[in-house]
Amino acid sequence: MKPSLEIVHHHGAEHKTPRRCPNCQANARDRFCSLCGETLTVHSPSAGEFIHEFIGHYVALEGRLWRTLRLLMSRPGQLTVDFLRGRRVPYIDPLRLYLTLSLVMFGLIKLYGVDLPQVTFDDRSFGATYSHAMPGLARDDGTFPVAALSIKGKSDSGTHTVGQALMTLGSVDPTWAKNAQRFMAAAPEEQADIVNHGFLANLPYMLIGALPLFAGYLKLIWWRSRRRYGDHLVFALHTTAFAFVLASVMIVIPGNLGWLIACAAQGNFALVSVWDIVQLLPVAWIVAYVPAAMHTVYGGGRLAAVGRSLVLMTVHVTVICSLVVGAEIIAILRHG
């Protein structure tokens, strides 16, 4: 007996009343137009739909985000490899991942705050005062004692002071000169507020500006690989996103890496808490992560990847520090 082929007709779908697409005017039977993709379900959007659309454009909250984070954190460089090989549907695209994690980090900065050095200036010297709550020494009322370090450097007679440098830059624009004079005449607390506010306000722009430079360093370091600049940019986005995760962790947990460095510079480890030392763990993680990711993406020997990653991180941190100084100078000159 020969097998017979039975054709089943789905009468419900077959007899749907055609509707005219509001975009291309073609006849369509399903929820979406088969020609242009326009939806045929037209209704006034609710407030909840507006909020969902807004969040969906700027923050990745769906399940793909957690798959992406697991791969990003557990297997250095594999997310970049998968993206470059075309396996992209299961994960968040690199730019959206970068933006999502940067928003989380800056939100935590707003929520928890960041202890920054209070920069001080006078006619012949400049320095900084660093105040930091001691998380390991809680009082009975739940508050923490605050310790302070003061670092001051004298300017030599043959060099320009900070005020002279600001006035030199201020000569470019009369408003800048006026702002520089106002800054130098302000109280140390006001000076610190101006500088620190300028740093936090310009930090997102500094990080975005440093990103294409990061990819450029990779292009130079791995010039023999003949990879396109876009490949390096994907690696830069994923690596920076990983750094945002660790920075967010460092913001949430007690302790302060800057305070630890300041204490180490003065040899005063009596003011260092256990939580300050814990801050070194995320730093050690990213130092180990970058060469491992490089080895996964670019291949070659592990020792060569370690050497290239040290060069990369040194140059990148130096550039970011230079951008920080530039942002703080701009904050002073533009603060009316």
Short mmCIF file of C-alpha atoms in Angstrom, two decimals:
data_model
loop_
_atom_site.label_atom_id
_atom_site.label_comp_id
_atom_site.label_asym_id
_atom_site.label_seq_id
_atom_site.Cartn_x
_atom_site.Cartn_y
_atom_site.Cartn_z
CA MET A 1 0.00 0.00 0.00
CA LYS A 2 1.35 3.38 -0.97
CA PRO A 3 1.35 6.04 1.66
CA SER A 4 -1.11 8.84 0.99
CA LEU A 5 -0.40 12.52 1.47
CA GLU A 6 -3.10 14.32 3.37
CA ILE A 7 -3.26 18.08 3.11
CA VAL A 8 -4.80 19.78 6.09
CA HIS A 9 -6.27 23.24 5.56
CA HIS A 10 -6.39 25.64 8.49
CA HIS A 11 -9.74 27.16 7.75
CA GLY A 12 -9.51 29.71 10.54
CA ALA A 13 -6.36 31.29 9.13
CA GLU A 14 -7.58 30.87 5.56
CA HIS A 15 -10.76 32.83 6.09
CA LYS A 16 -9.38 35.74 8.10
CA THR A 17 -10.73 39.01 6.81
CA PRO A 18 -7.95 40.92 5.05
CA ARG A 19 -7.05 44.27 6.55
CA ARG A 20 -5.32 47.16 4.86
CA CYS A 21 -1.85 47.99 6.19
CA PRO A 22 -1.82 51.56 7.56
CA ASN A 23 1.71 52.06 6.21
CA CYS A 24 1.92 50.56 2.69
CA GLN A 25 -1.82 49.96 2.12
CA ALA A 26 -1.26 46.28 1.20
CA ASN A 27 -3.81 43.63 2.18
CA ALA A 28 -2.66 41.63 5.20
CA ARG A 29 -4.20 38.80 7.22
CA ASP A 30 -1.83 38.44 10.21
CA ARG A 31 -0.84 40.74 13.05
CA PHE A 32 1.95 42.24 10.96
CA CYS A 33 2.15 43.26 7.33
CA SER A 34 4.13 40.72 5.31
CA LEU A 35 5.52 43.45 3.03
CA CYS A 36 6.71 46.19 5.38
CA GLY A 37 6.36 44.66 8.86
CA GLU A 38 3.95 47.31 10.15
CA THR A 39 1.70 46.19 13.00
CA LEU A 40 -2.02 45.98 12.23
CA THR A 41 -3.05 46.28 15.87
CA VAL A 42 -3.53 50.01 16.29
CA HIS A 43 -4.38 51.42 19.71
CA SER A 44 -3.52 54.39 21.88
CA PRO A 45 -0.37 53.55 23.88
CA SER A 46 -0.66 53.43 27.65
CA ALA A 47 1.73 55.05 30.12
CA GLY A 48 3.14 51.61 30.96
CA GLU A 49 3.93 50.98 27.29
CA PHE A 50 5.76 54.32 27.08
CA ILE A 51 7.85 53.44 30.14
CA HIS A 52 8.61 49.95 28.78
CA GLU A 53 9.65 51.43 25.43
CA PHE A 54 11.89 54.02 27.09
CA ILE A 55 13.62 51.47 29.32
CA GLY A 56 13.93 49.01 26.45
CA HIS A 57 15.83 51.55 24.36
CA TYR A 58 18.38 52.44 27.05
CA VAL A 59 18.57 49.49 29.43
CA ALA A 60 18.67 45.78 28.64
CA LEU A 61 16.53 43.99 31.22
CA GLU A 62 15.44 40.86 29.40
CA GLY A 63 16.84 37.37 29.90
CA ARG A 64 19.57 37.88 27.31
CA LEU A 65 21.25 40.33 29.68
CA TRP A 66 21.84 37.67 32.32
CA ARG A 67 23.16 35.17 29.74
CA THR A 68 25.47 37.88 28.45
CA LEU A 69 26.73 38.76 31.94
CA ARG A 70 27.37 35.11 32.83
CA LEU A 71 29.49 34.62 29.73
CA LEU A 72 31.21 38.00 30.12
CA MET A 73 32.22 37.34 33.72
CA SER A 74 33.03 33.62 33.58
CA ARG A 75 34.82 33.21 30.23
CA PRO A 76 37.10 36.15 29.37
CA GLY A 77 36.95 37.06 25.68
CA GLN A 78 34.41 34.39 24.67
CA LEU A 79 31.60 36.92 24.27
CA THR A 80 33.72 38.84 21.77
CA VAL A 81 34.62 35.65 19.90
CA ASP A 82 30.97 34.63 19.63
CA PHE A 83 29.95 38.07 18.39
CA LEU A 84 32.66 38.21 15.73
CA ARG A 85 31.73 34.69 14.55
CA GLY A 86 28.13 35.78 14.06
CA ARG A 87 26.53 34.16 17.15
CA ARG A 88 24.68 37.26 18.33
CA VAL A 89 21.00 36.43 18.94
CA PRO A 90 21.46 34.92 22.45
CA TYR A 91 23.32 37.98 23.77
CA ILE A 92 23.01 41.74 24.17
CA ASP A 93 24.90 43.64 21.47
CA PRO A 94 28.16 45.25 22.70
CA LEU A 95 27.06 48.90 22.59
CA ARG A 96 23.80 48.28 24.43
CA LEU A 97 25.64 46.20 27.04
CA TYR A 98 28.12 49.04 27.52
CA LEU A 99 25.36 51.64 27.91
CA THR A 100 23.32 49.48 30.29
CA LEU A 101 26.23 48.76 32.64
CA SER A 102 27.44 52.36 32.52
CA LEU A 103 23.97 53.54 33.57
CA VAL A 104 24.05 51.07 36.47
CA MET A 105 27.48 52.28 37.56
CA PHE A 106 26.60 55.98 37.40
CA GLY A 107 23.32 55.28 39.20
CA LEU A 108 25.27 53.64 42.03
CA ILE A 109 27.64 56.61 42.15
CA LYS A 110 24.61 58.87 42.64
CA LEU A 111 23.13 56.54 45.26
CA TYR A 112 26.20 55.70 47.31
CA GLY A 113 28.46 58.62 46.51
CA VAL A 114 32.21 58.38 45.95
CA ASP A 115 34.89 59.63 48.34
CA LEU A 116 37.09 61.99 46.33
CA PRO A 117 40.15 63.93 47.48
CA GLN A 118 39.38 67.54 48.42
CA VAL A 119 41.86 69.48 46.30
CA THR A 120 43.32 72.58 47.95
CA PHE A 121 45.15 75.55 46.45
CA ASP A 122 46.84 78.65 47.75
CA ASP A 123 49.31 81.19 46.38
CA ARG A 124 52.43 79.06 46.63
CA SER A 125 51.29 75.47 47.00
CA PHE A 126 48.67 72.91 46.12
CA GLY A 127 47.62 69.63 47.65
CA ALA A 128 44.68 67.52 48.73
CA THR A 129 42.82 66.49 51.84
CA TYR A 130 41.25 63.05 51.79
CA SER A 131 38.49 62.28 54.29
CA HIS A 132 37.17 58.73 54.56
CA ALA A 133 34.70 56.95 56.85
CA MET A 134 36.27 53.90 58.52
CA PRO A 135 33.85 50.99 57.83
CA GLY A 136 35.66 48.61 60.16
CA LEU A 137 35.22 50.82 63.25
CA ALA A 138 31.48 51.26 63.64
CA ARG A 139 30.28 53.25 66.66
CA ASP A 140 27.40 52.18 68.90
CA ASP A 141 25.02 54.49 67.01
CA GLY A 142 25.87 52.84 63.67
CA THR A 143 28.03 55.70 62.35
CA PHE A 144 31.67 55.42 61.37
CA PRO A 145 34.58 57.59 62.49
CA VAL A 146 36.10 59.74 59.76
CA ALA A 147 39.86 59.84 59.19
CA ALA A 148 41.67 62.41 57.08
CA LEU A 149 44.98 62.62 55.26
CA SER A 150 46.54 65.84 54.06
CA ILE A 151 48.96 65.87 51.13
CA LYS A 152 50.58 69.14 50.15
CA GLY A 153 53.34 69.92 47.67
CA LYS A 154 55.27 73.19 47.51
CA SER A 155 55.78 74.82 44.14
CA ASP A 156 59.31 75.86 43.19
CA SER A 157 60.10 79.50 42.51
CA GLY A 158 61.08 78.74 38.94
CA THR A 159 57.86 77.04 37.96
CA HIS A 160 54.34 78.30 37.38
CA THR A 161 51.93 77.86 40.25
CA VAL A 162 48.51 76.39 39.67
CA GLY A 163 47.01 79.87 39.78
CA GLN A 164 49.43 81.16 37.14
CA ALA A 165 48.65 78.18 34.91
CA LEU A 166 44.93 78.84 35.24
CA MET A 167 45.39 82.51 34.47
CA THR A 168 47.47 81.61 31.40
CA LEU A 169 44.64 79.45 30.12
CA GLY A 170 42.16 82.12 31.15
CA SER A 171 43.81 84.60 28.79
CA VAL A 172 42.13 82.70 25.92
CA ASP A 173 38.72 83.97 27.01
CA PRO A 174 37.82 86.86 29.37
CA THR A 175 35.16 84.71 31.04
CA TRP A 176 37.72 82.00 31.74
CA ALA A 177 40.06 84.55 33.32
CA LYS A 178 37.26 85.82 35.57
CA ASN A 179 36.31 82.28 36.58
CA ALA A 180 39.95 81.41 37.32
CA GLN A 181 40.28 84.49 39.57
CA ARG A 182 37.04 83.61 41.35
CA PHE A 183 38.25 80.03 41.85
CA MET A 184 41.60 81.07 43.34
CA ALA A 185 39.85 83.48 45.72
CA ALA A 186 37.29 80.89 46.89
CA ALA A 187 37.49 78.95 50.15
CA PRO A 188 39.14 75.50 49.97
CA GLU A 189 35.79 73.74 50.46
CA GLU A 190 34.28 75.61 47.51
CA GLN A 191 37.32 74.87 45.37
CA ALA A 192 36.99 71.18 46.17
CA ASP A 193 33.29 71.20 45.30
CA ILE A 194 33.99 72.81 41.91
CA VAL A 195 36.76 70.35 41.03
CA ASN A 196 34.92 67.24 42.21
CA HIS A 197 31.65 68.28 40.58
CA GLY A 198 33.50 68.82 37.33
CA PHE A 199 35.06 65.37 37.59
CA LEU A 200 31.76 63.56 38.16
CA ALA A 201 29.90 65.62 35.56
CA ASN A 202 32.51 64.93 32.87
CA LEU A 203 33.30 61.31 33.78
CA PRO A 204 30.78 59.81 31.28
CA TYR A 205 32.22 61.89 28.45
CA MET A 206 35.77 60.94 29.43
CA LEU A 207 34.94 57.24 29.34
CA ILE A 208 33.13 57.51 26.00
CA GLY A 209 36.00 59.56 24.57
CA ALA A 210 38.56 57.02 25.78
CA LEU A 211 36.69 54.08 24.20
CA PRO A 212 37.70 54.64 20.54
CA LEU A 213 41.22 55.33 21.78
CA PHE A 214 41.17 51.97 23.56
CA ALA A 215 40.30 50.28 20.28
CA GLY A 216 43.07 52.27 18.58
CA TYR A 217 45.67 50.98 21.06
CA LEU A 218 44.50 47.44 20.34
CA LYS A 219 44.87 48.09 16.61
CA LEU A 220 48.47 49.16 17.16
CA ILE A 221 49.34 46.40 19.63
CA TRP A 222 47.85 43.68 17.42
CA TRP A 223 48.70 45.22 14.03
CA ARG A 224 49.95 41.89 12.70
CA SER A 225 46.56 40.29 13.23
CA ARG A 226 45.16 42.43 10.37
CA ARG A 227 41.84 42.68 12.16
CA ARG A 228 39.48 45.50 11.35
CA TYR A 229 39.13 48.43 13.73
CA GLY A 230 35.54 47.36 14.42
CA ASP A 231 36.74 44.01 15.81
CA HIS A 232 38.96 45.84 18.28
CA LEU A 233 36.08 48.15 19.19
CA VAL A 234 33.91 45.16 20.09
CA PHE A 235 36.66 43.87 22.38
CA ALA A 236 37.02 47.35 23.92
CA LEU A 237 33.25 47.55 24.56
CA HIS A 238 33.15 44.14 26.23
CA THR A 239 36.26 44.78 28.33
CA THR A 240 34.99 48.18 29.47
CA ALA A 241 31.60 46.66 30.29
CA PHE A 242 33.38 44.11 32.47
CA ALA A 243 35.23 46.97 34.19
CA PHE A 244 31.87 48.70 34.82
CA VAL A 245 30.62 45.58 36.61
CA LEU A 246 33.67 45.49 38.87
CA ALA A 247 33.46 49.25 39.49
CA SER A 248 29.83 48.82 40.51
CA VAL A 249 30.84 46.10 42.97
CA MET A 250 33.57 48.37 44.40
CA ILE A 251 31.02 51.15 44.90
CA VAL A 252 28.57 48.90 46.75
CA ILE A 253 31.00 47.20 49.12
CA PRO A 254 32.58 49.32 51.90
CA GLY A 255 36.14 50.54 51.63
CA ASN A 256 37.89 52.84 49.19
CA LEU A 257 40.75 52.05 46.84
CA GLY A 258 41.79 55.70 46.58
CA TRP A 259 42.06 55.90 50.36
CA LEU A 260 44.20 52.75 50.38
CA ILE A 261 46.54 54.26 47.79
CA ALA A 262 46.75 57.55 49.73
CA CYS A 263 47.61 55.70 52.95
CA ALA A 264 50.19 53.57 51.16
CA ALA A 265 51.78 56.72 49.66
CA GLN A 266 52.26 58.12 53.17
CA GLY A 267 53.13 54.78 54.75
CA ASN A 268 50.23 55.17 57.19
CA PHE A 269 48.61 51.73 57.18
CA ALA A 270 47.09 52.22 60.63
CA LEU A 271 44.15 53.99 58.96
CA VAL A 272 43.54 51.18 56.46
CA SER A 273 40.55 48.90 57.14
CA VAL A 274 39.98 45.34 55.97
CA TRP A 275 37.32 46.65 53.55
CA ASP A 276 39.90 48.93 51.92
CA ILE A 277 42.08 45.88 51.25
CA VAL A 278 39.06 43.95 49.90
CA GLN A 279 38.84 46.62 47.19
CA LEU A 280 42.02 45.13 45.72
CA LEU A 281 40.21 41.92 44.74
CA PRO A 282 38.19 43.44 41.85
CA VAL A 283 41.34 45.23 40.69
CA ALA A 284 43.28 41.95 40.69
CA TRP A 285 40.40 40.34 38.78
CA ILE A 286 40.52 42.84 35.93
CA VAL A 287 44.33 42.66 35.80
CA ALA A 288 44.01 38.90 35.31
CA TYR A 289 40.95 39.19 33.06
CA VAL A 290 42.41 41.38 30.30
CA PRO A 291 45.31 39.10 29.26
CA ALA A 292 43.03 36.05 29.44
CA ALA A 293 40.49 37.79 27.19
CA MET A 294 43.24 38.87 24.80
CA HIS A 295 44.51 35.31 24.55
CA THR A 296 40.99 34.04 23.77
CA VAL A 297 40.25 36.66 21.11
CA TYR A 298 43.64 37.21 19.48
CA GLY A 299 45.42 33.93 20.14
CA GLY A 300 49.19 33.72 20.50
CA GLY A 301 51.15 32.89 23.60
CA ARG A 302 49.84 33.64 27.08
CA LEU A 303 53.04 35.44 28.07
CA ALA A 304 52.78 37.72 25.04
CA ALA A 305 49.17 38.46 25.97
CA VAL A 306 50.24 39.42 29.50
CA GLY A 307 52.89 41.79 28.15
CA ARG A 308 50.53 43.42 25.67
CA SER A 309 47.79 43.77 28.29
CA LEU A 310 50.18 45.55 30.68
CA VAL A 311 51.10 48.00 27.92
CA LEU A 312 47.43 48.47 27.06
CA MET A 313 46.29 49.10 30.65
CA THR A 314 49.21 51.43 31.40
CA VAL A 315 48.54 53.59 28.34
CA HIS A 316 44.77 53.55 28.87
CA VAL A 317 44.97 54.54 32.56
CA THR A 318 47.45 57.29 31.71
CA VAL A 319 45.14 58.70 29.05
CA ILE A 320 42.13 58.57 31.39
CA CYS A 321 44.12 60.38 34.11
CA SER A 322 45.05 63.05 31.57
CA LEU A 323 41.41 63.37 30.58
CA VAL A 324 40.49 63.72 34.28
CA VAL A 325 42.94 66.60 34.70
CA GLY A 326 41.62 68.23 31.54
CA ALA A 327 38.02 67.82 32.72
CA GLU A 328 38.82 69.41 36.08
CA ILE A 329 40.56 72.38 34.42
CA ILE A 330 37.55 72.84 32.15
CA ALA A 331 35.29 72.68 35.21
CA ILE A 332 37.28 75.48 36.86
CA LEU A 333 37.40 77.72 33.79
CA ARG A 334 33.73 77.27 32.95
CA HIS A 335 32.36 77.53 36.48
CA GLY A 336 30.59 80.88 36.68
#
